[in-house]
Amino acid sequence: MSQAASILPEPAADVPAQPPRHVAIIMDGNGRWAASRHLPRVAGHREGARAVKRTVSAAIRHDVQWLTIYAFSSENWRRPAGEVMDLTGLLRQYLRTEIAELASNGVRIRFIGDRDRFDAGIRDDLAQAERATVGNTKLNLTVALSYGARAEILAAARAMGEAVRQGRLDTDALTEDAFAGFLSTDGIPDPDLIIRTSGEQRLSNFLLWQAAYAELVFLDVLWPDFGDEHFAAAMADFSRRERRFGARPG
Ligand code: IPE
Ligand code: IPE
Ligand code: MG
């Protein structure tokens, strides 16, 4: 894994004319990063938070307007209590120390996922971070926390069923767009590019509805080592993809 850089795709010589509007990232490999250094897993998560800062800057430099990061899945609650505590502790620290800088860089932050599973203190911090950055337009950063796509889709189906039952929605109006409006990503464009680090090639319950036509890039780098060059390599890979959306190539 230390040689990850050597197996990254070569950056394209030409700058992509159409950068992806929305990049989503499955930030994986913190534990393996720590284990390879004989460090506790929390050290990997701490270093992973630094990689988030680098990634936000890279997204802004590359003119990406929407960035979504998968920080904690609904299934990650199944990890040992000590690791869950470490992760929620780091989240709280991040929210207390980084929001001012994000705000001053023009970043609007949103959270998707089941925030009811966090304690009241964290829920307040999440709401406060959203409020403090609501007017920003440079980069829309969405953090998926306690997020699982199946739970999201099920909740949307329930809410839509309820709207029909109450007569607020007609069954004829049950379109894909109407359904998307019940998802937690309402108002957020679908991701154009999904990057996963750590060499794993799966979505792990991330944005299953929204990912229908996303380009997938799997990088053999552990998340704490992710930097500018990896972001640039994924963008270059994206620029070489031919997106067809089911139509015949022109
Ligand atoms: C990603 O790193 C962070 C979270 C899922 C919270 P991991 O903790 O999954 O690291 P690995 O996959 O065990 O290396
Ligand atoms: C996916 O990583 C979730 C996040 C990156 C937050 P996991 O490490 O939890 O995924 P699996 O268990 O390898 O599929
Ligand atoms: Mg993992």
Short mmCIF file of C-alpha atoms and ligand atoms in Angstrom, two decimals:
data_model
loop_
_atom_site.label_atom_id
_atom_site.label_comp_id
_atom_site.label_asym_id
_atom_site.label_seq_id
_atom_site.Cartn_x
_atom_site.Cartn_y
_atom_site.Cartn_z
CA MET A 1 0.00 0.00 0.00
CA SER A 2 2.94 2.33 0.58
CA GLN A 3 3.56 2.19 -3.16
CA ALA A 4 -0.01 3.32 -3.85
CA ALA A 5 1.10 6.36 -5.84
CA SER A 6 2.77 4.18 -8.46
CA ILE A 7 -0.46 2.46 -9.45
CA LEU A 8 -2.57 5.60 -9.71
CA PRO A 9 -3.73 6.44 -13.20
CA GLU A 10 -1.56 9.01 -14.96
CA PRO A 11 -3.13 12.47 -14.84
CA ALA A 12 -4.60 13.47 -18.20
CA ALA A 13 -2.48 15.94 -20.13
CA ASP A 14 -5.56 17.98 -20.95
CA VAL A 15 -7.47 19.68 -18.14
CA PRO A 16 -11.06 18.34 -17.99
CA ALA A 17 -13.39 20.80 -19.69
CA GLN A 18 -16.30 19.67 -17.54
CA PRO A 19 -15.18 18.91 -14.01
CA PRO A 20 -17.65 16.83 -12.01
CA ARG A 21 -20.19 19.05 -10.33
CA HIS A 22 -20.54 16.66 -7.42
CA VAL A 23 -17.77 14.44 -6.04
CA ALA A 24 -18.59 11.95 -3.28
CA ILE A 25 -15.94 10.10 -1.32
CA ILE A 26 -16.01 6.89 0.73
CA MET A 27 -13.16 7.64 3.11
CA ASP A 28 -11.87 4.18 3.94
CA GLY A 29 -8.67 2.71 5.37
CA ASN A 30 -8.03 4.59 8.62
CA GLY A 31 -7.74 1.40 10.64
CA ARG A 32 -5.30 -0.23 8.23
CA TRP A 33 -3.23 2.97 8.11
CA ALA A 34 -2.90 2.86 11.90
CA ALA A 35 -2.25 -0.89 12.03
CA SER A 36 0.56 -0.60 9.49
CA ARG A 37 2.25 1.84 11.88
CA HIS A 38 1.50 -0.22 15.01
CA LEU A 39 -0.71 2.63 16.22
CA PRO A 40 -4.20 2.45 17.77
CA ARG A 41 -7.06 2.80 15.26
CA VAL A 42 -7.96 6.21 16.67
CA ALA A 43 -4.65 7.55 15.35
CA GLY A 44 -5.83 6.62 11.86
CA HIS A 45 -9.15 8.37 12.40
CA ARG A 46 -7.34 11.48 13.67
CA GLU A 47 -5.10 11.54 10.61
CA GLY A 48 -8.19 10.93 8.48
CA ALA A 49 -9.67 14.19 9.78
CA ARG A 50 -6.57 16.00 8.45
CA ALA A 51 -7.14 14.38 5.06
CA VAL A 52 -10.68 15.82 5.09
CA LYS A 53 -9.23 19.33 5.38
CA ARG A 54 -6.88 18.72 2.43
CA THR A 55 -9.78 17.33 0.40
CA VAL A 56 -12.03 20.33 1.01
CA SER A 57 -9.22 22.61 -0.22
CA ALA A 58 -8.61 20.40 -3.25
CA ALA A 59 -12.31 20.41 -4.15
CA ILE A 60 -12.40 24.20 -4.01
CA ARG A 61 -9.26 24.47 -6.15
CA HIS A 62 -10.78 22.11 -8.73
CA ASP A 63 -14.01 24.13 -8.90
CA VAL A 64 -16.12 21.28 -7.59
CA GLN A 65 -19.37 22.73 -6.26
CA TRP A 66 -20.66 19.76 -4.29
CA LEU A 67 -18.56 17.46 -2.13
CA THR A 68 -20.09 14.65 -0.08
CA ILE A 69 -18.01 12.61 2.35
CA TYR A 70 -18.99 9.33 4.01
CA ALA A 71 -17.71 9.71 7.55
CA PHE A 72 -19.75 7.18 9.54
CA SER A 73 -22.24 4.58 8.32
CA SER A 74 -25.36 3.27 10.07
CA GLU A 75 -23.51 -0.04 10.23
CA ASN A 76 -20.44 1.53 11.89
CA TRP A 77 -22.44 1.67 15.16
CA ARG A 78 -21.72 -2.08 15.31
CA ARG A 79 -18.04 -1.40 15.98
CA PRO A 80 -16.68 -1.83 19.51
CA ALA A 81 -17.96 0.86 21.91
CA GLY A 82 -14.45 2.25 22.39
CA GLU A 83 -14.00 2.94 18.68
CA VAL A 84 -17.47 4.49 18.40
CA MET A 85 -16.58 6.77 21.33
CA ASP A 86 -13.30 7.73 19.68
CA LEU A 87 -15.10 8.56 16.45
CA THR A 88 -17.85 10.63 18.08
CA GLY A 89 -15.19 12.41 20.17
CA LEU A 90 -13.26 13.33 17.03
CA LEU A 91 -16.48 14.46 15.37
CA ARG A 92 -17.24 16.78 18.26
CA GLN A 93 -13.67 18.14 18.18
CA TYR A 94 -13.89 18.67 14.41
CA LEU A 95 -17.19 20.53 14.74
CA ARG A 96 -15.81 22.78 17.48
CA THR A 97 -12.52 23.63 15.77
CA GLU A 98 -13.04 23.54 12.01
CA ILE A 99 -16.39 25.15 11.32
CA ALA A 100 -15.09 28.73 11.59
CA GLU A 101 -12.42 28.01 8.97
CA LEU A 102 -14.89 26.24 6.67
CA ALA A 103 -17.24 29.22 7.03
CA SER A 104 -14.50 31.72 6.19
CA ASN A 105 -13.61 29.67 3.09
CA GLY A 106 -17.17 29.94 1.80
CA VAL A 107 -18.15 26.36 2.60
CA ARG A 108 -21.75 25.47 3.38
CA ILE A 109 -21.99 22.33 5.48
CA ARG A 110 -24.92 19.92 5.68
CA PHE A 111 -25.31 16.57 7.39
CA ILE A 112 -27.28 13.58 6.14
CA GLY A 113 -28.01 10.44 8.14
CA ASP A 114 -29.82 9.53 11.32
CA ARG A 115 -28.70 12.24 13.73
CA ASP A 116 -31.10 11.03 16.42
CA ARG A 117 -28.56 8.35 17.26
CA PHE A 118 -26.09 10.99 18.44
CA ASP A 119 -26.36 12.62 21.85
CA ALA A 120 -28.00 16.02 22.28
CA GLY A 121 -24.66 17.85 22.48
CA ILE A 122 -23.53 16.60 19.07
CA ARG A 123 -26.97 17.20 17.56
CA ASP A 124 -26.76 20.82 18.71
CA ASP A 125 -23.26 21.17 17.22
CA LEU A 126 -24.48 19.74 13.89
CA ALA A 127 -27.41 22.17 13.76
CA GLN A 128 -25.16 25.06 14.77
CA ALA A 129 -22.62 24.22 12.01
CA GLU A 130 -25.41 24.13 9.42
CA ARG A 131 -26.81 27.45 10.62
CA ALA A 132 -23.39 29.14 10.72
CA THR A 133 -22.63 28.27 7.09
CA VAL A 134 -26.08 28.45 5.51
CA GLY A 135 -25.29 31.55 3.44
CA ASN A 136 -22.11 30.17 1.84
CA THR A 137 -21.97 29.18 -1.81
CA LYS A 138 -18.34 28.38 -2.73
CA LEU A 139 -18.54 24.68 -1.88
CA ASN A 140 -21.47 22.62 -0.64
CA LEU A 141 -20.02 20.06 1.75
CA THR A 142 -22.34 17.25 2.82
CA VAL A 143 -21.16 14.93 5.56
CA ALA A 144 -22.85 11.53 5.75
CA LEU A 145 -23.00 10.58 9.43
CA SER A 146 -24.84 7.58 10.80
CA TYR A 147 -25.91 7.29 7.17
CA GLY A 148 -27.18 4.24 5.34
CA ALA A 149 -28.79 4.36 1.91
CA ARG A 150 -31.28 1.56 2.54
CA ALA A 151 -32.56 3.28 5.68
CA GLU A 152 -32.77 6.54 3.73
CA ILE A 153 -34.74 4.92 0.89
CA LEU A 154 -37.08 3.17 3.32
CA ALA A 155 -37.72 6.43 5.21
CA ALA A 156 -38.46 8.17 1.90
CA ALA A 157 -40.89 5.39 0.89
CA ARG A 158 -42.66 5.69 4.24
CA ALA A 159 -42.90 9.49 4.01
CA MET A 160 -44.21 9.27 0.49
CA GLY A 161 -46.78 6.64 1.50
CA GLU A 162 -47.90 8.90 4.32
CA ALA A 163 -48.24 11.85 1.94
CA VAL A 164 -50.46 9.72 -0.31
CA ARG A 165 -52.51 8.48 2.65
CA GLN A 166 -53.14 12.06 3.79
CA GLY A 167 -54.15 13.07 0.29
CA ARG A 168 -51.22 15.49 -0.11
CA LEU A 169 -49.81 13.49 -3.01
CA ASP A 170 -51.60 11.76 -5.84
CA THR A 171 -50.41 8.29 -6.90
CA ASP A 172 -50.09 9.64 -10.46
CA ALA A 173 -47.48 12.07 -9.13
CA LEU A 174 -45.21 9.28 -7.81
CA THR A 175 -42.32 9.94 -10.16
CA GLU A 176 -38.58 9.39 -9.71
CA ASP A 177 -38.14 13.13 -9.13
CA ALA A 178 -40.94 13.18 -6.55
CA PHE A 179 -39.35 10.24 -4.75
CA ALA A 180 -35.92 11.91 -4.76
CA GLY A 181 -37.57 14.85 -3.05
CA PHE A 182 -38.21 12.64 -0.01
CA LEU A 183 -34.57 11.60 0.28
CA SER A 184 -32.16 13.37 2.63
CA THR A 185 -30.32 14.64 -0.44
CA ASP A 186 -33.29 16.65 -1.70
CA GLY A 187 -31.88 19.67 -3.52
CA ILE A 188 -28.42 18.12 -3.94
CA PRO A 189 -27.49 16.98 -7.46
CA ASP A 190 -26.61 13.30 -7.91
CA PRO A 191 -22.89 12.56 -7.59
CA ASP A 192 -21.01 12.52 -10.89
CA LEU A 193 -17.93 10.86 -9.41
CA ILE A 194 -17.64 8.55 -6.41
CA ILE A 195 -14.16 7.87 -5.10
CA ARG A 196 -13.39 5.08 -2.63
CA THR A 197 -9.99 4.79 -1.00
CA SER A 198 -8.29 1.77 0.61
CA GLY A 199 -8.57 -0.56 -2.38
CA GLU A 200 -12.02 -1.92 -1.45
CA GLN A 201 -14.39 -1.93 -4.41
CA ARG A 202 -17.87 -1.64 -2.95
CA LEU A 203 -20.38 1.07 -2.02
CA SER A 204 -21.08 -0.11 1.55
CA ASN A 205 -24.62 1.33 1.57
CA PHE A 206 -23.60 4.79 0.32
CA LEU A 207 -25.99 6.88 -1.86
CA LEU A 208 -27.48 3.81 -3.56
CA TRP A 209 -30.31 5.72 -5.24
CA GLN A 210 -28.20 8.77 -6.13
CA ALA A 211 -25.26 6.72 -7.49
CA ALA A 212 -27.27 5.29 -10.42
CA TYR A 213 -25.02 6.92 -13.05
CA ALA A 214 -22.00 7.98 -11.00
CA GLU A 215 -18.54 7.17 -12.33
CA LEU A 216 -16.70 5.04 -9.78
CA VAL A 217 -13.00 5.42 -9.05
CA PHE A 218 -11.31 3.06 -6.61
CA LEU A 219 -7.91 4.19 -5.36
CA ASP A 220 -5.32 2.02 -3.69
CA VAL A 221 -4.45 4.64 -1.08
CA LEU A 222 -5.48 4.58 2.58
CA TRP A 223 -7.66 7.56 3.52
CA PRO A 224 -5.16 9.24 5.91
CA ASP A 225 -2.65 9.38 3.03
CA PHE A 226 -5.18 10.91 0.60
CA GLY A 227 -3.99 14.23 -0.77
CA ASP A 228 -4.06 16.60 -3.67
CA GLU A 229 -2.37 14.21 -6.09
CA HIS A 230 -5.02 11.53 -5.48
CA PHE A 231 -7.86 14.02 -5.91
CA ALA A 232 -6.26 15.24 -9.14
CA ALA A 233 -5.78 11.65 -10.38
CA ALA A 234 -9.45 10.82 -9.75
CA MET A 235 -10.50 13.99 -11.60
CA ALA A 236 -8.27 13.07 -14.52
CA ASP A 237 -9.70 9.54 -14.59
CA PHE A 238 -13.22 11.05 -14.61
CA SER A 239 -12.30 13.30 -17.54
CA ARG A 240 -11.48 10.20 -19.61
CA ARG A 241 -14.82 8.49 -18.95
CA GLU A 242 -17.54 8.52 -21.56
CA ARG A 243 -20.86 9.02 -19.80
CA ARG A 244 -23.73 7.60 -21.80
CA PHE A 245 -26.69 7.43 -19.39
CA GLY A 246 -28.02 4.50 -21.38
CA ALA A 247 -28.03 6.32 -24.72
CA ARG A 248 -25.91 5.35 -27.71
CA PRO A 249 -22.51 7.04 -27.91
CA GLY A 250 -22.59 10.05 -30.23
C1 IPE B 1 -12.83 4.51 7.59
O1 IPE B 1 -11.77 3.75 8.02
C2 IPE B 1 -13.49 5.27 8.72
C3 IPE B 1 -14.79 4.73 9.13
C4 IPE B 1 -15.44 3.77 8.53
C5 IPE B 1 -15.43 5.33 10.29
P1 IPE B 1 -11.95 2.32 8.67
O2 IPE B 1 -12.05 2.51 10.15
O3 IPE B 1 -13.05 1.58 8.04
O4 IPE B 1 -10.55 1.65 8.32
P2 IPE B 1 -10.27 0.18 7.83
O5 IPE B 1 -11.19 -0.09 6.66
O6 IPE B 1 -10.58 -0.73 8.99
O7 IPE B 1 -8.84 0.17 7.44
C1 IPE B 2 -17.62 2.51 4.71
O1 IPE B 2 -16.46 1.96 5.25
C2 IPE B 2 -18.15 3.57 5.61
C3 IPE B 2 -17.31 4.77 5.73
C4 IPE B 2 -16.22 5.01 5.06
C5 IPE B 2 -17.77 5.75 6.66
P1 IPE B 2 -16.51 0.59 6.09
O2 IPE B 2 -15.11 0.28 6.45
O3 IPE B 2 -17.46 0.73 7.20
O4 IPE B 2 -17.08 -0.43 5.02
P2 IPE B 2 -16.95 -2.00 4.93
O5 IPE B 2 -17.34 -2.55 6.28
O6 IPE B 2 -15.52 -2.30 4.60
O7 IPE B 2 -17.87 -2.38 3.82
MG MG B 3 -13.16 0.32 6.45
#
